[in-house]
Coordinates of C-alpha atoms in Angstrom, one line a residue:
M1039 CA 156.7 106.1 6.5
T1040 CA 155.4 109.9 5.8
E1041 CA 152.9 111.2 8.1
T1042 CA 150.0 113.2 6.4
A1043 CA 149.6 116.7 7.6
P1044 CA 146.3 117.4 9.3
E1045 CA 143.8 119.2 7.2
H1046 CA 143.8 123.3 7.8
V1047 CA 141.0 124.3 9.9
H1048 CA 139.6 127.9 9.3
D1049 CA 138.2 129.7 12.3
L1050 CA 135.3 130.9 10.3
L1051 CA 133.6 129.9 7.0
I1052 CA 131.1 132.7 5.7
V1053 CA 128.7 131.0 3.3
G1054 CA 127.6 134.1 0.9
A1055 CA 129.7 137.0 -0.2
G1056 CA 126.7 139.4 -0.4
P1057 CA 126.5 142.4 1.7
V1058 CA 125.5 140.6 4.8
G1059 CA 128.6 138.0 4.6
L1060 CA 131.0 140.6 3.4
A1061 CA 129.8 143.1 6.3
L1062 CA 130.7 140.2 8.7
A1063 CA 134.1 139.4 7.3
L1064 CA 134.9 143.1 7.5
A1065 CA 133.7 143.5 11.2
L1066 CA 136.1 140.8 12.0
K1067 CA 139.0 141.9 9.8
D1068 CA 141.3 143.0 12.7
A1069 CA 140.4 140.1 15.0
G1070 CA 143.2 137.8 14.1
L1071 CA 141.0 135.2 13.1
D1072 CA 141.3 132.9 9.9
I1073 CA 138.3 133.9 7.8
V1074 CA 137.2 132.6 4.3
L1075 CA 134.2 133.2 2.3
A1076 CA 132.5 131.3 -0.5
D1077 CA 129.8 132.3 -2.8
T1078 CA 128.1 130.4 -5.8
R1079 CA 127.9 133.6 -7.9
P1080 CA 130.6 135.3 -10.0
R1081 CA 131.9 138.4 -8.2
E1082 CA 130.3 140.8 -10.6
A1083 CA 126.8 139.2 -10.1
V1084 CA 126.8 140.5 -6.7
T1085 CA 128.0 144.0 -7.5
K1086 CA 125.2 144.2 -10.1
D1087 CA 122.3 143.7 -7.7
P1088 CA 119.5 146.0 -9.1
R1089 CA 117.7 146.2 -5.7
D1090 CA 117.8 149.3 -3.5
L1091 CA 118.1 149.3 0.5
A1092 CA 116.7 151.6 2.8
L1093 CA 119.6 152.0 5.2
A1094 CA 118.4 153.3 8.7
H1095 CA 120.5 155.8 10.7
G1096 CA 121.8 153.0 12.9
T1097 CA 123.0 151.1 9.9
R1098 CA 124.8 154.1 8.6
L1099 CA 126.7 154.3 11.8
T1100 CA 127.7 150.7 11.4
L1101 CA 128.8 151.1 7.8
Q1102 CA 130.8 154.1 9.0
R1103 CA 132.6 151.7 11.6
L1104 CA 133.2 149.2 9.0
G1105 CA 135.1 151.9 6.7
V1106 CA 132.7 152.0 3.8
R1107 CA 130.3 154.7 4.3
D1108 CA 132.2 157.4 2.8
T1109 CA 132.7 155.5 -0.6
L1110 CA 129.1 154.6 -1.0
P1111 CA 126.6 156.7 -3.1
T1112 CA 123.6 157.4 -0.9
T1113 CA 120.5 159.8 -0.9
A1114 CA 119.4 161.1 2.5
I1115 CA 115.8 160.5 3.8
R1116 CA 115.0 163.5 6.0
H1117 CA 111.4 163.4 6.1
I1118 CA 109.0 160.2 6.1
H1119 CA 105.3 161.1 5.3
I1120 CA 103.0 158.2 6.4
S1121 CA 99.4 158.0 5.3
H1122 CA 96.7 155.5 4.4
Q1123 CA 94.3 155.5 1.5
G1124 CA 90.6 155.9 2.1
G1125 CA 90.9 157.6 5.6
L1126 CA 91.8 160.6 7.4
G1127 CA 95.1 160.9 9.5
R1128 CA 98.7 161.1 8.7
T1129 CA 102.0 161.7 10.3
L1130 CA 105.4 163.1 9.4
I1131 CA 108.7 162.0 10.9
D1132 CA 111.4 164.6 10.6
A1133 CA 115.1 164.2 11.1
A1134 CA 115.5 167.7 12.5
E1135 CA 113.1 166.8 15.4
H1136 CA 115.7 164.2 16.4
E1137 CA 118.7 166.4 15.8
L1138 CA 120.0 164.1 13.1
P1139 CA 121.2 165.0 9.5
A1140 CA 118.8 162.1 8.2
L1141 CA 116.5 159.5 9.4
G1142 CA 118.1 157.1 6.8
Y1143 CA 119.6 156.6 3.5
V1144 CA 118.8 154.8 0.2
A1145 CA 121.5 153.0 -1.7
S1146 CA 122.1 150.5 -4.4
A1147 CA 122.5 146.9 -3.1
G1148 CA 124.9 146.4 -5.9
A1149 CA 127.0 149.5 -4.9
L1150 CA 127.1 148.5 -1.3
A1151 CA 128.4 144.9 -2.3
A1152 CA 131.1 146.4 -4.3
A1153 CA 132.2 148.8 -1.5
L1154 CA 132.2 145.9 1.0
R1155 CA 133.9 143.6 -1.4
E1156 CA 136.8 146.2 -2.1
A1157 CA 137.3 146.7 1.5
V1158 CA 137.4 142.7 2.2
D1159 CA 139.8 142.4 -0.7
A1160 CA 142.0 145.2 0.6
A1161 CA 142.0 143.5 4.0
G1162 CA 143.3 140.4 2.4
I1163 CA 140.4 138.0 3.4
P1164 CA 140.1 135.3 0.7
V1165 CA 136.7 134.9 -1.2
L1166 CA 136.0 131.7 -3.1
D1167 CA 133.9 132.9 -6.0
E1168 CA 131.6 130.5 -8.1
T1169 CA 132.0 128.2 -5.3
E1170 CA 128.7 126.4 -3.9
V1171 CA 128.7 125.1 -0.4
T1172 CA 126.7 121.8 -1.0
H1173 CA 126.5 120.5 2.5
L1174 CA 127.6 121.4 6.0
A1175 CA 128.4 118.5 8.5
P1176 CA 129.2 119.8 12.2
G1177 CA 131.1 117.7 14.3
E1178 CA 132.5 118.0 18.0
D1179 CA 135.5 120.2 17.0
D1180 CA 134.6 121.7 13.6
V1181 CA 132.1 121.8 10.6
I1182 CA 133.2 120.0 7.5
A1183 CA 131.8 122.0 4.2
S1184 CA 131.5 120.3 1.0
L1185 CA 132.3 122.4 -1.9
A1186 CA 131.8 122.3 -5.6
G1187 CA 131.9 125.1 -8.4
T1188 CA 132.8 126.3 -11.9
G1189 CA 136.4 125.5 -12.5
R1190 CA 137.5 123.8 -9.2
P1191 CA 137.2 120.2 -8.1
A1192 CA 134.8 119.0 -5.5
G1193 CA 136.3 119.0 -2.0
T1194 CA 136.0 119.8 1.6
L1195 CA 136.8 122.7 3.8
R1196 CA 136.9 122.7 7.6
A1197 CA 136.0 125.5 10.1
R1198 CA 135.3 125.9 13.7
L1199 CA 132.2 128.1 12.7
A1200 CA 130.1 128.3 9.8
A1201 CA 128.1 131.6 9.2
C1202 CA 125.3 131.0 6.6
A1203 CA 124.7 134.5 5.2
E1204 CA 123.2 133.9 1.8
G1205 CA 120.3 132.0 0.2
G1206 CA 116.6 131.6 1.1
L1207 CA 114.9 129.5 3.8
H1208 CA 113.9 126.0 2.9
A1209 CA 110.1 125.4 2.9
G1210 CA 109.2 122.3 4.9
D1211 CA 112.2 122.6 7.4
A1212 CA 110.5 122.2 10.9
N1213 CA 112.6 125.2 12.1
V1214 CA 111.2 127.6 9.5
V1215 CA 107.9 129.6 10.0
E1216 CA 106.4 130.7 6.8
H1217 CA 103.4 132.9 5.9
D1218 CA 102.4 133.9 2.5
Y1219 CA 101.0 137.4 2.4
G1220 CA 99.3 137.0 -1.0
Q1221 CA 100.9 140.1 -2.1
H1222 CA 103.7 141.0 -4.9
A1223 CA 106.0 143.8 -4.9
L1224 CA 106.7 145.9 -8.0
I1225 CA 110.0 147.7 -8.0
A1226 CA 111.1 150.5 -10.2
D1227 CA 113.0 153.7 -10.5
V1228 CA 110.6 156.7 -10.9
Q1229 CA 111.1 160.4 -12.1
V1230 CA 109.6 163.3 -10.2
A1231 CA 108.9 166.8 -11.1
G1232 CA 110.2 169.4 -8.8
G1233 CA 112.7 167.2 -7.0
H1234 CA 112.0 165.1 -3.9
R1235 CA 113.2 167.2 -1.3
H1236 CA 114.7 164.3 0.6
T1237 CA 111.1 163.0 1.6
A1238 CA 110.0 159.4 1.6
F1239 CA 106.3 158.4 1.3
E1240 CA 104.8 155.4 2.9
R1241 CA 101.3 155.1 1.6
F1242 CA 99.2 152.3 2.9
T1243 CA 96.4 150.8 0.6
P1244 CA 94.0 147.8 1.1
Q1245 CA 96.2 145.9 -1.4
G1246 CA 99.4 146.8 0.4
P1247 CA 101.7 149.6 1.0
V1248 CA 103.3 151.9 -1.7
A1249 CA 106.6 153.5 -0.7
L1250 CA 108.5 156.2 -2.7
L1251 CA 112.2 156.4 -1.5
P1252 CA 114.2 159.4 -2.6
K1253 CA 117.1 158.1 -4.8
G1254 CA 119.3 160.3 -6.7
Q1255 CA 117.2 163.0 -8.5
G1256 CA 114.0 160.7 -8.5
Y1257 CA 112.4 157.9 -6.4
A1258 CA 112.8 154.0 -5.8
L1259 CA 109.6 152.6 -6.0
V1260 CA 108.1 149.7 -4.0
H1261 CA 104.4 148.9 -5.0
V1262 CA 102.8 146.2 -3.2
A1263 CA 99.6 144.7 -4.7
R1264 CA 97.6 141.6 -4.8
P1265 CA 99.2 139.0 -7.4
E1266 CA 96.4 139.4 -9.9
T1267 CA 96.7 143.0 -9.6
A1268 CA 100.3 143.0 -10.0
E1269 CA 100.0 141.1 -13.3
E1270 CA 97.7 143.8 -14.5
L1271 CA 100.2 146.6 -13.4
L1272 CA 102.9 144.7 -15.1
A1273 CA 100.9 144.7 -18.4
L1274 CA 100.4 148.5 -18.6
D1275 CA 102.3 150.8 -20.5
D1276 CA 104.4 153.3 -18.7
T1277 CA 101.7 156.1 -19.0
A1278 CA 98.8 154.0 -17.9
Y1279 CA 100.9 152.7 -15.0
L1280 CA 102.1 156.1 -13.9
A1281 CA 98.5 157.3 -13.9
R1282 CA 97.5 154.2 -11.6
L1283 CA 100.4 155.1 -9.3
Q1284 CA 99.7 158.7 -9.1
A1285 CA 96.2 157.9 -8.2
H1286 CA 97.5 155.9 -5.1
I1287 CA 99.9 158.8 -4.3
G1288 CA 97.7 161.8 -4.6
G1289 CA 99.1 165.2 -5.0
R1290 CA 102.0 164.6 -2.6
A1291 CA 104.4 164.3 -5.4
R1292 CA 104.0 164.8 -9.1
L1293 CA 105.5 161.7 -10.8
A1294 CA 107.0 162.4 -14.3
G1295 CA 108.2 158.9 -15.5
V1296 CA 108.9 155.2 -14.6
G1297 CA 111.7 152.8 -15.4
P1298 CA 111.3 149.1 -16.1
R1299 CA 109.3 147.4 -13.4
L1300 CA 110.3 144.0 -11.7
R1301 CA 108.0 141.8 -9.5
Y1302 CA 108.6 139.4 -6.7
P1303 CA 106.3 137.5 -4.3
L1304 CA 106.4 138.6 -0.7
V1305 CA 106.5 135.8 2.1
L1306 CA 107.3 136.0 5.6
R1307 CA 109.9 133.1 6.4
Y1308 CA 112.1 132.9 9.4
R1309 CA 114.0 130.4 11.5
R1310 CA 112.8 129.7 15.0
S1311 CA 116.2 129.5 16.1
T1312 CA 119.2 131.0 14.0
I1313 CA 122.0 128.7 15.8
A1314 CA 122.7 124.9 15.6
P1315 CA 126.0 123.1 16.5
R1316 CA 128.8 125.1 14.9
T1317 CA 126.3 127.1 12.6
V1318 CA 124.7 130.3 12.5
W1319 CA 122.3 132.0 10.0
L1320 CA 122.2 135.6 9.1
G1321 CA 120.3 138.0 6.6
N1322 CA 117.9 136.1 4.3
A1323 CA 119.2 132.7 5.5
A1324 CA 117.7 133.7 8.9
Q1325 CA 114.7 135.6 8.0
T1326 CA 112.8 137.2 5.0
L1327 CA 110.7 140.1 5.9
H1328 CA 108.0 142.0 4.2
P1329 CA 109.6 145.1 2.7
V1330 CA 107.3 147.5 4.8
A1331 CA 109.3 149.9 6.7
G1332 CA 112.4 148.8 5.0
Q1333 CA 113.7 146.7 8.0
G1334 CA 115.2 143.5 6.4
F1335 CA 118.8 144.6 5.7
N1336 CA 119.0 146.9 8.9
L1337 CA 117.9 143.9 11.0
A1338 CA 120.6 141.6 9.2
L1339 CA 123.3 144.2 9.9
R1340 CA 122.5 144.5 13.6
D1341 CA 122.8 140.7 13.7
V1342 CA 126.0 140.9 11.8
W1343 CA 127.5 143.5 14.3
A1344 CA 126.2 141.4 17.5
L1345 CA 127.8 138.4 16.1
A1346 CA 131.2 140.1 15.5
E1347 CA 130.9 141.6 19.1
T1348 CA 130.1 138.3 20.7
L1349 CA 133.2 136.6 19.0
L1350 CA 135.5 139.3 19.8
S1351 CA 134.3 139.3 23.5
A1352 CA 134.7 135.5 23.8
R1353 CA 138.2 135.7 22.1
D1354 CA 139.3 138.3 24.5
E1355 CA 138.0 136.3 27.7
A1356 CA 139.7 133.2 26.4
E1357 CA 143.0 135.1 25.9
R1358 CA 142.8 136.5 29.6
Q1359 CA 142.0 133.0 30.8
V1360 CA 144.7 131.1 28.8
P1361 CA 147.2 133.4 27.1
G1362 CA 147.9 131.7 23.7
A1363 CA 145.5 129.1 23.7
A1364 CA 143.5 128.3 20.6
F1365 CA 140.2 130.0 20.1
D1366 CA 137.0 128.1 19.3
A1367 CA 134.6 130.4 17.6
G1368 CA 132.0 127.6 17.0
A1369 CA 131.9 126.9 20.8
A1370 CA 128.2 126.1 21.9
R1371 CA 128.3 128.8 24.5
I1372 CA 129.4 131.6 22.3
L1373 CA 126.4 130.8 19.8
A1374 CA 124.1 130.7 22.7
A1375 CA 125.3 134.1 23.9
Y1376 CA 124.8 135.6 20.4
A1377 CA 121.3 134.2 20.2
D1378 CA 120.4 135.4 23.7
A1379 CA 121.5 138.8 22.8
R1380 CA 119.6 139.0 19.7
G1381 CA 116.2 137.5 20.7
L1382 CA 114.5 140.7 21.5
D1383 CA 115.4 142.7 18.6
R1384 CA 115.0 140.0 16.1
L1385 CA 111.5 138.8 17.1
G1386 CA 110.5 142.3 17.9
T1387 CA 111.3 143.5 14.2
I1388 CA 109.8 140.3 12.6
R1389 CA 106.5 141.0 14.6
F1390 CA 106.6 144.7 14.0
T1391 CA 106.7 144.4 10.3
D1392 CA 104.1 141.5 10.2
T1393 CA 101.7 143.5 12.4
L1394 CA 102.0 146.6 10.1
V1395 CA 101.2 144.5 7.1
R1396 CA 98.2 142.7 8.6
V1397 CA 96.7 145.9 10.2
F1398 CA 97.2 148.2 7.4
S1399 CA 96.4 145.8 4.4
T1400 CA 92.6 145.6 4.8
D1401 CA 89.6 147.6 4.1
F1402 CA 87.6 146.7 7.1
A1403 CA 85.9 150.0 8.2
P1404 CA 86.4 149.9 12.0
L1405 CA 90.1 149.0 11.3
R1406 CA 90.4 151.7 8.8
H1407 CA 89.1 154.5 11.1
A1408 CA 91.5 153.0 13.9
R1409 CA 94.4 153.2 11.7
G1410 CA 93.5 157.0 11.0
A1411 CA 93.3 157.6 14.7
A1412 CA 96.6 155.9 15.2
L1413 CA 98.3 158.1 12.6
L1414 CA 96.8 161.2 14.2
A1415 CA 97.9 160.2 17.5
L1416 CA 101.5 159.9 16.1
D1417 CA 101.1 163.3 14.6
L1418 CA 100.0 164.9 17.8
L1419 CA 102.4 163.1 20.4
P1420 CA 106.1 163.8 19.8
P1421 CA 107.2 161.2 22.4
L1422 CA 105.3 158.4 20.6
R1423 CA 106.5 159.5 17.3
G1424 CA 110.0 159.7 18.4
F1425 CA 109.7 156.2 19.8
I1426 CA 108.6 155.0 16.5
A1427 CA 111.4 156.7 14.8
R1428 CA 114.1 155.2 17.1
R1429 CA 112.4 151.9 16.6
M1430 CA 113.0 152.1 12.8
M1431 CA 116.6 153.6 13.3
F1432 CA 118.0 151.3 15.9
G1433 CA 115.7 148.2 16.2
A1434 CA 113.4 146.9 18.9
R1435 CA 115.3 148.3 21.9
A1436 CA 114.6 151.9 20.3
W1437 CA 117.8 153.4 21.6
P1438 CA 121.3 153.7 20.0

């Protein structure tokens, strides 16, 4: 009688081969762990993502550690001008004040995914493209993933830990908090006369913020408005829309042209807990934030780096205690340690962005005057301005 060989068990299954999942794989490439990624999309779909990302200075340092910073085309943000429509008060955050070459950088999400994927492929970490993980069944010793996809038979894959790094949150899940902002974001590339001088603008209006981020020779635009206004703005021709946008921005920049506009609704969704038995959620699978202050991907990458450090620390400790023993990446104590380490930054960032939206997206007169006073205080008080800058660059702890 022939014995059936036991099914192979991976140390880590990463669900999603976008920038978040790829970054986690790359952060662990030298850990000696058996890692596999699965993504429902074809490889080229990920690398053609048209969105732009605002990468904080702390994120740049992490990408440098991952070895992809030098191959990634970026545009530096050296100055951030913050103002609000209909009131006095503004503040300017400057990289030189913090002795930094830049406060952040703008990069294409597709270009970032391409750089990360190239590095993952070079490291020999397998990626199952066009493979959907239809179900995860955690057990005592592992999690069983049900797989389906184009050109492959349905099957299963076993891993000690599943990291869900792609896909939206499910409304109606008791673990998911949801708030509809009643806003839509229009995104587009905008040309500017006279150059952007590496200055980003964040202009708060009663309908929502308007952000111009230096990108190449022009700007990446995020224009937030109420759904009915967004519909109206989409219907305008380029000349009429550019005039409306210029009215919002004022004379701070002379806009010269606008590319195709895309629109998407803005909803805050986040999991109360990002861990469950043998499962952890990262990126948009853990939280979807408003784009104000550009914190979404930066928070995700801090989560990725912390999870990698937690796994490496636990593996080293296990090796010291029992040399040569098998390492269980999905042990409950490891996931609990990760969640405990990330609680402050994660909830702090969620509340920070949510508060900005709620406070600045209103035309209530007393609050409008309070906003102006707050921006004036930021401009007059360097320590407070420095705290806000560090908060945006490094997270809720506000230090590197």
